[in-house]
Tab-separated table of N, CA and C in Angstrom:
chain	number	residue	atom	x	y	z
A	560	MET	N	26.701	-32.246	-66.211
A	560	MET	CA	27.297	-31.696	-65.375
A	560	MET	C	28.748	-31.467	-64.995
A	561	LEU	N	29.330	-30.374	-64.592
A	561	LEU	CA	30.448	-29.757	-65.216
A	561	LEU	C	31.715	-30.032	-63.864
A	562	PHE	N	32.771	-30.777	-64.979
A	562	PHE	CA	33.649	-31.017	-63.761
A	562	PHE	C	34.403	-29.599	-63.848
A	563	CYS	N	35.896	-29.260	-63.226
A	563	CYS	CA	36.900	-28.886	-62.986
A	563	CYS	C	37.901	-29.537	-62.336
A	564	PHE	N	38.851	-29.382	-63.393
A	564	PHE	CA	40.020	-30.170	-63.030
A	564	PHE	C	41.148	-29.541	-62.860
A	565	ALA	N	42.009	-29.455	-61.470
A	565	ALA	CA	42.709	-28.318	-61.017
A	565	ALA	C	44.318	-29.190	-62.255
A	566	SER	N	45.574	-28.004	-62.380
A	566	SER	CA	46.288	-27.534	-63.241
A	566	SER	C	47.658	-28.590	-62.648
A	567	ALA	N	48.160	-29.733	-63.296
A	567	ALA	CA	48.925	-29.872	-62.573
A	567	ALA	C	50.164	-28.964	-62.267
A	568	GLN	N	50.324	-28.205	-62.822
A	568	GLN	CA	51.373	-26.850	-62.046
A	568	GLN	C	50.992	-26.068	-61.632
A	569	LYS	N	51.388	-24.986	-60.599
A	569	LYS	CA	51.264	-24.132	-60.245
A	569	LYS	C	52.157	-23.299	-59.509
A	570	VAL	N	52.470	-22.157	-59.062
A	570	VAL	CA	52.929	-21.597	-58.924
A	570	VAL	C	52.824	-21.240	-57.035
A	571	ILE	N	53.765	-21.542	-56.138
A	571	ILE	CA	53.556	-21.912	-54.872
A	571	ILE	C	53.950	-20.392	-54.167
A	572	ARG	N	54.698	-19.638	-54.644
A	572	ARG	CA	55.044	-18.487	-53.963
A	572	ARG	C	56.345	-17.750	-54.948
A	573	LEU	N	55.640	-16.123	-54.444
A	573	LEU	CA	56.425	-15.013	-55.114
A	573	LEU	C	57.321	-14.418	-54.477
A	574	THR	N	58.504	-14.469	-54.035
A	574	THR	CA	58.913	-13.605	-53.098
A	574	THR	C	60.182	-12.727	-53.638
A	575	TYR	N	59.952	-11.432	-53.275
A	575	TYR	CA	61.173	-10.731	-53.837
A	575	TYR	C	62.135	-9.874	-52.709
A	576	CYS	N	62.897	-9.200	-53.187
A	576	CYS	CA	64.186	-8.188	-52.294
A	576	CYS	C	64.830	-7.525	-53.021
A	577	SER	N	66.045	-6.944	-52.640
A	577	SER	CA	66.808	-5.857	-52.691
A	577	SER	C	68.350	-6.869	-52.850
A	578	ILE	N	69.200	-7.056	-54.066
A	578	ILE	CA	70.809	-7.250	-54.099
A	578	ILE	C	71.348	-6.060	-53.234
A	579	ASP	N	71.213	-5.118	-54.037
A	579	ASP	CA	71.637	-3.659	-53.507
A	579	ASP	C	70.613	-2.625	-53.280
A	580	GLU	N	70.629	-1.605	-53.244
A	580	GLU	CA	69.961	-0.164	-53.617
A	580	GLU	C	69.109	-0.262	-54.219
A	581	ASN	N	69.833	-0.635	-56.175
A	581	ASN	CA	69.333	-0.660	-56.997
A	581	ASN	C	68.564	-2.098	-57.831
A	582	HIS	N	68.687	-2.820	-57.412
A	582	HIS	CA	68.758	-4.118	-58.077
A	582	HIS	C	67.483	-5.491	-56.995
A	583	LEU	N	66.739	-5.545	-58.330
A	583	LEU	CA	65.830	-6.232	-57.534
A	583	LEU	C	66.238	-8.114	-57.603
A	584	ARG	N	65.838	-8.920	-56.671
A	584	ARG	CA	65.608	-10.880	-57.100
A	584	ARG	C	64.274	-11.049	-56.615
A	585	MET	N	63.868	-11.903	-57.539
A	585	MET	CA	62.679	-12.291	-57.417
A	585	MET	C	62.931	-13.496	-57.536
A	586	ASP	N	61.890	-14.697	-56.510
A	586	ASP	CA	62.304	-16.098	-56.910
A	586	ASP	C	60.783	-16.241	-56.824
A	587	CYS	N	60.698	-17.118	-57.717
A	587	CYS	CA	59.190	-17.683	-58.298
A	587	CYS	C	59.194	-19.214	-58.218
A	588	LYS	N	58.700	-19.223	-56.573
A	588	LYS	CA	58.867	-21.240	-56.185
A	588	LYS	C	57.663	-22.076	-56.782
A	589	TYR	N	57.598	-22.985	-57.813
A	589	TYR	CA	56.326	-23.493	-58.202
A	589	TYR	C	56.643	-25.079	-58.126
A	590	ALA	N	55.472	-25.713	-58.558
A	590	ALA	CA	55.495	-27.292	-58.550
A	590	ALA	C	54.825	-27.831	-59.777
A	591	ILE	N	55.052	-28.977	-60.694
A	591	ILE	CA	54.831	-29.320	-62.114
A	591	ILE	C	55.127	-30.389	-61.631
A	592	PRO	N	54.843	-31.435	-62.475
A	592	PRO	CA	54.450	-33.128	-63.059
A	592	PRO	C	56.050	-33.506	-62.826
A	593	PRO	N	55.855	-34.575	-62.443
A	593	PRO	CA	57.362	-35.451	-61.956
A	593	PRO	C	57.585	-35.731	-63.612
A	594	GLU	N	58.875	-35.400	-63.400
A	594	GLU	CA	59.504	-35.388	-65.316
A	594	GLU	C	59.638	-34.986	-66.452
A	595	SER	N	58.353	-33.650	-65.939
A	595	SER	CA	57.824	-32.761	-66.952
A	595	SER	C	59.611	-31.353	-66.712
A	596	GLU	N	59.442	-30.539	-67.829
A	596	GLU	CA	59.766	-29.038	-67.729
A	596	GLU	C	59.852	-28.625	-67.965
A	597	ALA	N	60.010	-27.153	-66.994
A	597	ALA	CA	59.232	-25.861	-67.212
A	597	ALA	C	60.211	-25.149	-67.943
A	598	LEU	N	59.131	-24.146	-68.023
A	598	LEU	CA	60.386	-22.372	-68.653
A	598	LEU	C	59.304	-21.796	-68.230
A	599	CYS	N	59.966	-20.823	-67.576
A	599	CYS	CA	59.613	-19.813	-66.755
A	599	CYS	C	59.791	-18.342	-68.064
A	600	LYS	N	59.122	-17.829	-67.359
A	600	LYS	CA	59.221	-16.167	-67.877
A	600	LYS	C	58.717	-15.335	-66.992
A	601	TYR	N	59.361	-13.937	-66.922
A	601	TYR	CA	58.615	-12.874	-66.358
A	601	TYR	C	57.901	-11.871	-67.214
A	602	THR	N	56.897	-11.005	-66.874
A	602	THR	CA	56.392	-10.917	-67.552
A	602	THR	C	56.004	-8.993	-66.433
A	603	GLN	N	56.018	-7.982	-67.265
A	603	GLN	CA	55.375	-6.743	-66.926
A	603	GLN	C	54.444	-6.263	-67.540
A	604	GLY	N	53.303	-6.343	-67.542
A	604	GLY	CA	51.930	-6.520	-68.619
A	604	GLY	C	52.336	-7.709	-70.226
A	605	GLU	N	52.310	-6.943	-70.714
A	605	GLU	CA	52.667	-7.546	-72.372
A	605	GLU	C	54.320	-7.369	-72.724
A	606	ARG	N	55.048	-6.589	-71.536
A	606	ARG	CA	56.623	-6.867	-71.972
A	606	ARG	C	56.776	-7.977	-71.355
A	607	LEU	N	57.898	-8.081	-72.219
A	607	LEU	CA	58.780	-9.716	-71.748
A	607	LEU	C	59.999	-9.403	-71.218
A	608	LEU	N	60.276	-8.840	-69.604
A	608	LEU	CA	61.125	-9.482	-69.079
A	608	LEU	C	62.754	-10.339	-69.538
A	609	ASP	N	62.347	-11.342	-69.088
A	609	ASP	CA	63.187	-12.387	-69.675
A	609	ASP	C	62.213	-13.660	-69.854
A	610	THR	N	63.371	-14.861	-70.018
A	610	THR	CA	62.234	-16.019	-70.077
A	610	THR	C	63.508	-17.479	-70.760
A	611	THR	N	63.250	-18.065	-70.230
A	611	THR	CA	64.235	-19.565	-70.323
A	611	THR	C	63.657	-19.908	-71.310
A	612	ASP	N	62.567	-19.842	-72.604
A	612	ASP	CA	61.835	-20.160	-73.164
A	612	ASP	C	63.029	-19.691	-74.580
A	613	PRO	N	63.385	-20.892	-75.300
A	613	PRO	CA	64.123	-19.779	-76.613
A	613	PRO	C	63.216	-19.817	-78.071
A	614	GLU	N	62.124	-19.923	-77.251
A	614	GLU	CA	61.254	-19.377	-78.501
A	614	GLU	C	60.484	-18.175	-78.509
A	615	GLU	N	61.235	-17.994	-77.465
A	615	GLU	CA	60.618	-15.874	-76.996
A	615	GLU	C	61.706	-15.820	-76.975
A	616	GLU	N	62.071	-14.241	-77.380
A	616	GLU	CA	62.198	-13.253	-77.436
A	616	GLU	C	62.200	-12.098	-76.346
A	617	GLN	N	63.544	-11.838	-75.641
A	617	GLN	CA	62.880	-10.799	-74.303
A	617	GLN	C	62.704	-9.318	-75.314
A	618	HIS	N	62.041	-8.585	-74.270
A	618	HIS	CA	61.774	-7.102	-74.870
A	618	HIS	C	62.964	-6.286	-74.884
A	619	ALA	N	63.179	-5.775	-75.889
A	619	ALA	CA	64.839	-5.129	-76.431
A	619	ALA	C	65.513	-4.325	-75.012
A	620	PRO	N	64.600	-3.110	-74.472
A	620	PRO	CA	65.091	-2.294	-73.427
A	620	PRO	C	65.577	-3.397	-72.346
A	621	PHE	N	65.044	-4.911	-72.239
A	621	PHE	CA	65.525	-5.317	-70.859
A	621	PHE	C	66.558	-5.912	-71.297
A	622	LYS	N	66.845	-6.125	-71.997
A	622	LYS	CA	68.598	-7.394	-72.929
A	622	LYS	C	69.324	-7.235	-71.518
A	623	ASN	N	69.460	-6.400	-71.274
A	623	ASN	CA	70.988	-5.705	-70.159
A	623	ASN	C	71.201	-5.649	-68.644
A	624	ARG	N	69.133	-5.713	-68.661
A	624	ARG	CA	68.468	-5.663	-67.115
A	624	ARG	C	67.962	-6.380	-66.804
A	625	ALA	N	67.926	-7.613	-66.957
A	625	ALA	CA	66.688	-8.538	-66.352
A	625	ALA	C	67.272	-10.042	-67.059
A	626	LYS	N	67.273	-10.949	-65.888
A	626	LYS	CA	67.766	-12.469	-66.365
A	626	LYS	C	67.040	-13.402	-65.513
A	627	ALA	N	66.243	-14.318	-66.208
A	627	ALA	CA	66.018	-15.083	-65.484
A	627	ALA	C	66.572	-16.519	-65.936
A	628	ARG	N	66.492	-17.380	-64.658
A	628	ARG	CA	67.333	-18.744	-64.534
A	628	ARG	C	66.410	-20.006	-63.989
A	629	ILE	N	66.274	-20.769	-63.996
A	629	ILE	CA	65.731	-21.643	-63.609
A	629	ILE	C	66.689	-22.369	-62.249
A	630	PHE	N	66.633	-22.850	-61.148
A	630	PHE	CA	67.125	-23.368	-59.779
A	630	PHE	C	66.822	-24.220	-60.020
A	631	PRO	N	67.789	-24.837	-58.846
A	631	PRO	CA	67.180	-26.345	-58.243
A	631	PRO	C	66.481	-26.658	-57.603
A	632	GLY	N	64.998	-27.422	-57.205
A	632	GLY	CA	64.353	-27.386	-55.933
A	632	GLY	C	62.986	-26.269	-56.998
A	633	ASN	N	62.721	-26.550	-57.988
A	633	ASN	CA	62.262	-25.553	-58.834
A	633	ASN	C	61.430	-24.277	-58.335
A	634	ILE	N	62.799	-23.498	-58.699
A	634	ILE	CA	62.931	-22.261	-58.547
A	634	ILE	C	63.268	-21.479	-59.597
A	635	CYS	N	62.066	-20.102	-59.887
A	635	CYS	CA	62.672	-19.224	-61.421
A	635	CYS	C	62.910	-17.822	-61.089
A	636	ARG	N	64.429	-17.644	-60.888
A	636	ARG	CA	64.940	-16.110	-60.521
A	636	ARG	C	65.318	-15.017	-61.326
A	637	LEU	N	64.320	-14.175	-60.922
A	637	LEU	CA	64.871	-12.931	-62.126
A	637	LEU	C	65.395	-12.402	-60.797
A	638	LEU	N	66.893	-11.589	-62.057
A	638	LEU	CA	67.705	-11.182	-61.819
A	638	LEU	C	67.187	-9.039	-62.552
A	639	PHE	N	66.490	-8.383	-62.066
A	639	PHE	CA	66.368	-7.177	-62.726
A	639	PHE	C	67.240	-5.902	-62.166
A	640	LYS	N	67.837	-5.351	-62.796
A	640	LYS	CA	69.460	-4.308	-62.466
A	640	LYS	C	68.433	-2.953	-62.920
A	641	ASN	N	68.857	-1.789	-61.752
A	641	ASN	CA	68.004	-0.786	-61.724
A	641	ASN	C	66.688	-0.251	-61.964
A	642	LEU	N	66.238	-1.196	-60.978
A	642	LEU	CA	64.890	-1.078	-60.712
A	642	LEU	C	64.746	0.075	-60.289
A	643	PRO	N	63.692	1.008	-61.129
A	643	PRO	CA	63.036	2.621	-61.400
A	643	PRO	C	62.358	2.954	-59.913
A	644	SER	N	62.705	4.072	-59.136
A	644	SER	CA	61.549	4.418	-58.152
A	644	SER	C	60.442	3.888	-58.389
A	645	GLY	N	58.937	3.945	-57.427
A	645	GLY	CA	58.078	3.652	-57.979
A	645	GLY	C	57.177	1.922	-57.533
A	646	LYS	N	56.379	1.888	-57.977
A	646	LYS	CA	55.888	0.596	-58.029
A	646	LYS	C	55.587	-0.279	-59.212
A	647	PHE	N	55.834	-1.402	-59.557
A	647	PHE	CA	55.908	-2.347	-60.591
A	647	PHE	C	54.824	-3.612	-59.805
A	648	ASN	N	53.946	-4.258	-61.175
A	648	ASN	CA	53.458	-5.159	-61.506
A	648	ASN	C	54.431	-6.407	-61.917
A	649	PHE	N	55.223	-7.408	-60.885
A	649	PHE	CA	56.073	-7.877	-61.640
A	649	PHE	C	55.017	-9.747	-61.818
A	650	THR	N	55.143	-10.658	-63.168
A	650	THR	CA	54.456	-11.517	-62.948
A	650	THR	C	55.423	-12.656	-63.034
A	651	CYS	N	55.319	-13.876	-62.331
A	651	CYS	CA	55.786	-15.187	-63.101
A	651	CYS	C	54.898	-16.059	-63.719
A	652	ASN	N	55.687	-16.172	-65.048
A	652	ASN	CA	54.730	-17.559	-65.620
A	652	ASN	C	55.733	-18.623	-65.442
A	653	ILE	N	54.645	-19.814	-65.314
A	653	ILE	CA	55.177	-21.220	-65.391
A	653	ILE	C	54.730	-22.148	-66.259
A	654	LYS	N	55.497	-22.382	-67.777
A	654	LYS	CA	54.426	-23.231	-68.569
A	654	LYS	C	54.975	-24.868	-68.629
A	655	VAL	N	54.709	-25.499	-68.688
A	655	VAL	CA	54.858	-26.774	-68.843
A	655	VAL	C	55.302	-27.112	-70.579
A	656	ALA	N	56.609	-27.307	-70.851
A	656	ALA	CA	57.241	-27.454	-72.025
A	656	ALA	C	56.256	-28.774	-72.872
A	657	ASP	N	55.991	-29.571	-72.652
A	657	ASP	CA	55.033	-30.669	-73.331
A	657	ASP	C	53.737	-30.060	-73.294
A	658	SER	N	52.776	-29.656	-72.500
A	658	SER	CA	51.450	-29.659	-72.396
A	658	SER	C	51.283	-27.969	-72.865
A	659	GLY	N	52.202	-26.751	-72.922
A	659	GLY	CA	51.438	-25.709	-73.310
A	659	GLY	C	50.334	-24.615	-72.505
A	660	SER	N	50.087	-25.474	-71.407
A	660	SER	CA	48.855	-24.383	-70.329
A	660	SER	C	50.266	-23.853	-69.369
A	661	THR	N	49.889	-22.763	-68.946
A	661	THR	CA	50.722	-21.431	-68.308
A	661	THR	C	49.884	-21.086	-67.379
A	662	THR	N	50.900	-21.120	-65.922
A	662	THR	CA	50.343	-20.590	-64.657
A	662	THR	C	50.649	-19.511	-64.381
A	663	THR	N	50.389	-18.470	-63.507
A	663	THR	CA	50.788	-17.486	-63.016
A	663	THR	C	50.882	-16.832	-61.791
A	664	LYS	N	51.887	-15.983	-60.998
A	664	LYS	CA	51.030	-14.824	-60.205
A	664	LYS	C	51.921	-13.604	-60.294
A	665	THR	N	51.457	-13.088	-59.434
A	665	THR	CA	51.760	-11.565	-60.278
A	665	THR	C	52.139	-10.631	-58.531
A	666	SER	N	53.024	-10.109	-58.450
A	666	SER	CA	53.722	-9.378	-56.771
A	666	SER	C	53.756	-7.834	-57.435
A	667	VAL	N	53.055	-6.872	-57.080
A	667	VAL	CA	53.620	-5.693	-56.956
A	667	VAL	C	54.900	-5.391	-56.367
A	668	VAL	N	55.858	-4.271	-56.891
A	668	VAL	CA	56.756	-4.271	-55.566
A	668	VAL	C	57.326	-2.538	-56.075
A	669	GLN	N	57.417	-2.503	-54.377
A	669	GLN	CA	57.861	-0.883	-54.603
A	669	GLN	C	59.144	-0.599	-53.810
A	670	LYS	N	59.755	0.026	-54.587
A	670	LYS	CA	61.369	-0.125	-54.626
A	670	LYS	C	61.722	0.648	-53.222
A	671	LYS	N	60.814	1.633	-52.324
A	671	LYS	CA	60.969	1.863	-51.267
A	671	LYS	C	60.713	1.262	-50.100
A	672	LEU	N	60.100	-0.285	-50.362
A	672	LEU	CA	59.419	-0.734	-49.388
A	672	LEU	C	60.827	-2.282	-49.231
A	673	LEU	N	61.393	-2.007	-50.576
A	673	LEU	CA	61.850	-3.969	-50.306
A	673	LEU	C	63.293	-3.659	-49.085
A	674	LEU	N	62.924	-5.262	-48.588
A	674	LEU	CA	63.903	-5.418	-48.069
A	674	LEU	C	65.546	-5.879	-48.122
A	675	PRO	N	66.555	-6.022	-47.967
A	675	PRO	CA	67.948	-6.622	-48.379
A	675	PRO	C	67.169	-8.366	-48.458
A	676	CYS	N	68.207	-8.493	-49.312
A	676	CYS	CA	68.081	-10.048	-49.379
A	676	CYS	C	68.805	-10.616	-48.239
A	677	SER	N	68.207	-11.794	-47.477
A	677	SER	CA	69.021	-12.264	-46.144
A	677	SER	C	67.394	-13.345	-46.282
A	678	ALA	N	68.503	-14.185	-45.573
A	678	ALA	CA	67.228	-15.503	-44.874
A	678	ALA	C	65.512	-14.824	-44.542
A	679	TRP	N	65.940	-13.932	-43.212
A	679	TRP	CA	64.878	-12.809	-42.529
A	679	TRP	C	63.941	-12.225	-43.519
A	680	SER	N	64.483	-11.776	-44.411
A	680	SER	CA	63.726	-11.057	-45.470
A	680	SER	C	62.637	-11.597	-46.346
A	681	VAL	N	63.432	-13.550	-46.714
A	681	VAL	CA	62.239	-14.314	-47.830
A	681	VAL	C	62.002	-14.616	-46.381
A	682	LEU	N	62.119	-15.339	-45.281
A	682	LEU	CA	61.069	-15.980	-44.017
A	682	LEU	C	59.731	-14.702	-43.555
A	683	LEU	N	60.760	-13.733	-44.024
A	683	LEU	CA	59.569	-12.990	-43.753
A	683	LEU	C	58.407	-12.704	-44.585
A	684	GLN	N	58.719	-12.921	-46.383
A	684	GLN	CA	57.562	-13.233	-47.106
A	684	GLN	C	56.577	-14.325	-47.718
A	685	SER	N	57.710	-15.413	-46.859
A	685	SER	CA	57.047	-16.808	-47.081
A	685	SER	C	56.485	-17.563	-46.336
A	686	CYS	N	57.131	-16.678	-45.021
A	686	CYS	CA	56.303	-17.537	-44.179
A	686	CYS	C	55.528	-17.001	-43.099
A	687	SER	N	54.729	-15.715	-43.100
A	687	SER	CA	53.961	-14.607	-42.401
A	687	SER	C	53.130	-15.711	-41.482
A	688	GLY	N	52.513	-16.837	-42.154
A	688	GLY	CA	51.477	-17.154	-41.021
A	688	GLY	C	52.182	-17.995	-40.235
A	689	LEU	N	53.166	-18.904	-40.516
A	689	LEU	CA	54.344	-19.457	-39.294
A	689	LEU	C	54.428	-18.373	-38.031
A	690	LEU	N	55.177	-17.408	-38.759
A	690	LEU	CA	55.712	-16.942	-37.998
A	690	LEU	C	54.318	-15.890	-37.007
A	691	LEU	N	53.662	-15.700	-37.689
A	691	LEU	CA	52.381	-14.946	-36.402
A	691	LEU	C	52.070	-15.875	-35.973
A	692	THR	N	51.816	-17.497	-36.141
A	692	THR	CA	51.585	-18.440	-35.431
A	692	THR	C	52.808	-18.409	-33.886
A	693	LEU	N	53.993	-18.873	-34.520
A	693	LEU	CA	54.932	-18.844	-33.240
A	693	LEU	C	54.964	-17.540	-32.582
A	694	MET	N	54.825	-16.584	-32.863
A	694	MET	CA	54.662	-15.257	-32.179
A	694	MET	C	53.687	-15.725	-31.237
A	695	THR	N	52.522	-16.056	-31.796
A	695	THR	CA	51.646	-15.794	-30.594
A	695	THR	C	51.810	-17.150	-29.559
A	696	LEU	N	52.011	-17.698	-29.990
A	696	LEU	CA	52.306	-18.387	-29.117
A	696	LEU	C	53.246	-18.771	-27.966
A	697	LEU	N	54.349	-17.697	-28.140
A	697	LEU	CA	55.080	-17.254	-27.491
A	697	LEU	C	54.110	-16.216	-26.038
A	698	MET	N	53.220	-15.654	-27.042
A	698	MET	CA	52.663	-14.488	-26.434
A	698	MET	C	51.741	-14.950	-25.200
A	699	LEU	N	51.277	-16.508	-25.623
A	699	LEU	CA	50.776	-17.081	-24.682
A	699	LEU	C	51.258	-17.690	-24.057
A	700	LEU	N	52.624	-17.774	-23.720
A	700	LEU	CA	53.517	-18.819	-22.908
A	700	LEU	C	53.698	-18.001	-22.009
A	701	GLU	N	53.786	-16.405	-21.921
A	701	GLU	CA	54.403	-15.469	-21.402
A	701	GLU	C	53.134	-15.114	-20.304
A	702	THR	N	52.196	-15.249	-20.823
A	702	THR	CA	51.241	-14.856	-19.754
A	702	THR	C	50.970	-15.738	-18.968
A	703	ASP	N	51.339	-17.456	-19.056
A	703	ASP	CA	51.336	-18.491	-18.317
A	703	ASP	C	51.846	-17.212	-16.861
A	704	TRP	N	53.255	-17.492	-17.353
A	704	TRP	CA	54.175	-17.356	-16.470
A	704	TRP	C	54.462	-16.121	-15.605
A	705	LEU	N	53.091	-15.020	-15.780
A	705	LEU	CA	52.442	-14.127	-15.158
A	705	LEU	C	52.131	-14.437	-13.497
C-alpha cells in the first residue's frame, strides 16, 4: 500500500504589484514547521534572481536589480528593478534549512497588467474568492429590497 505524506512547508500565495512604473514587488507567503528556519529564493527558469541562502550565488546580471528578503509573518519579498516589457515567469522557492526539501509556486507577470502596490491590489490578488462572495451577497441583498 502506498502512503503519501504532505510536506510540512508550503507556499500559501504569491502576489505581485508595481512599486512604480518599472519596479516589481513580489510577496511569497509560506508556512513552515514551528521552530524552523526558511530559506527563500526567486528564480526565472534556471536563473537565480536572488536568495536568502548564503550557500547559493545570485546570477550576475541580477546583482543590482533583484533583492530577496524575509519579513515577519513568513513572507519572502522580491524587489526587482527595471522590469522589461513582456511576460515573465517568477518562481518562489521555499526551503526549510534543516530538511533540504523545497516547495515552489510560479506566477506569470505581465508588466502592462501590473497594478500599483496598495492594499487594494494585494486584496484583489489574494482574496478574489472572498471578494466574489461579498459582491454576490450585496447583489442578493439589493434584489430583496426591490
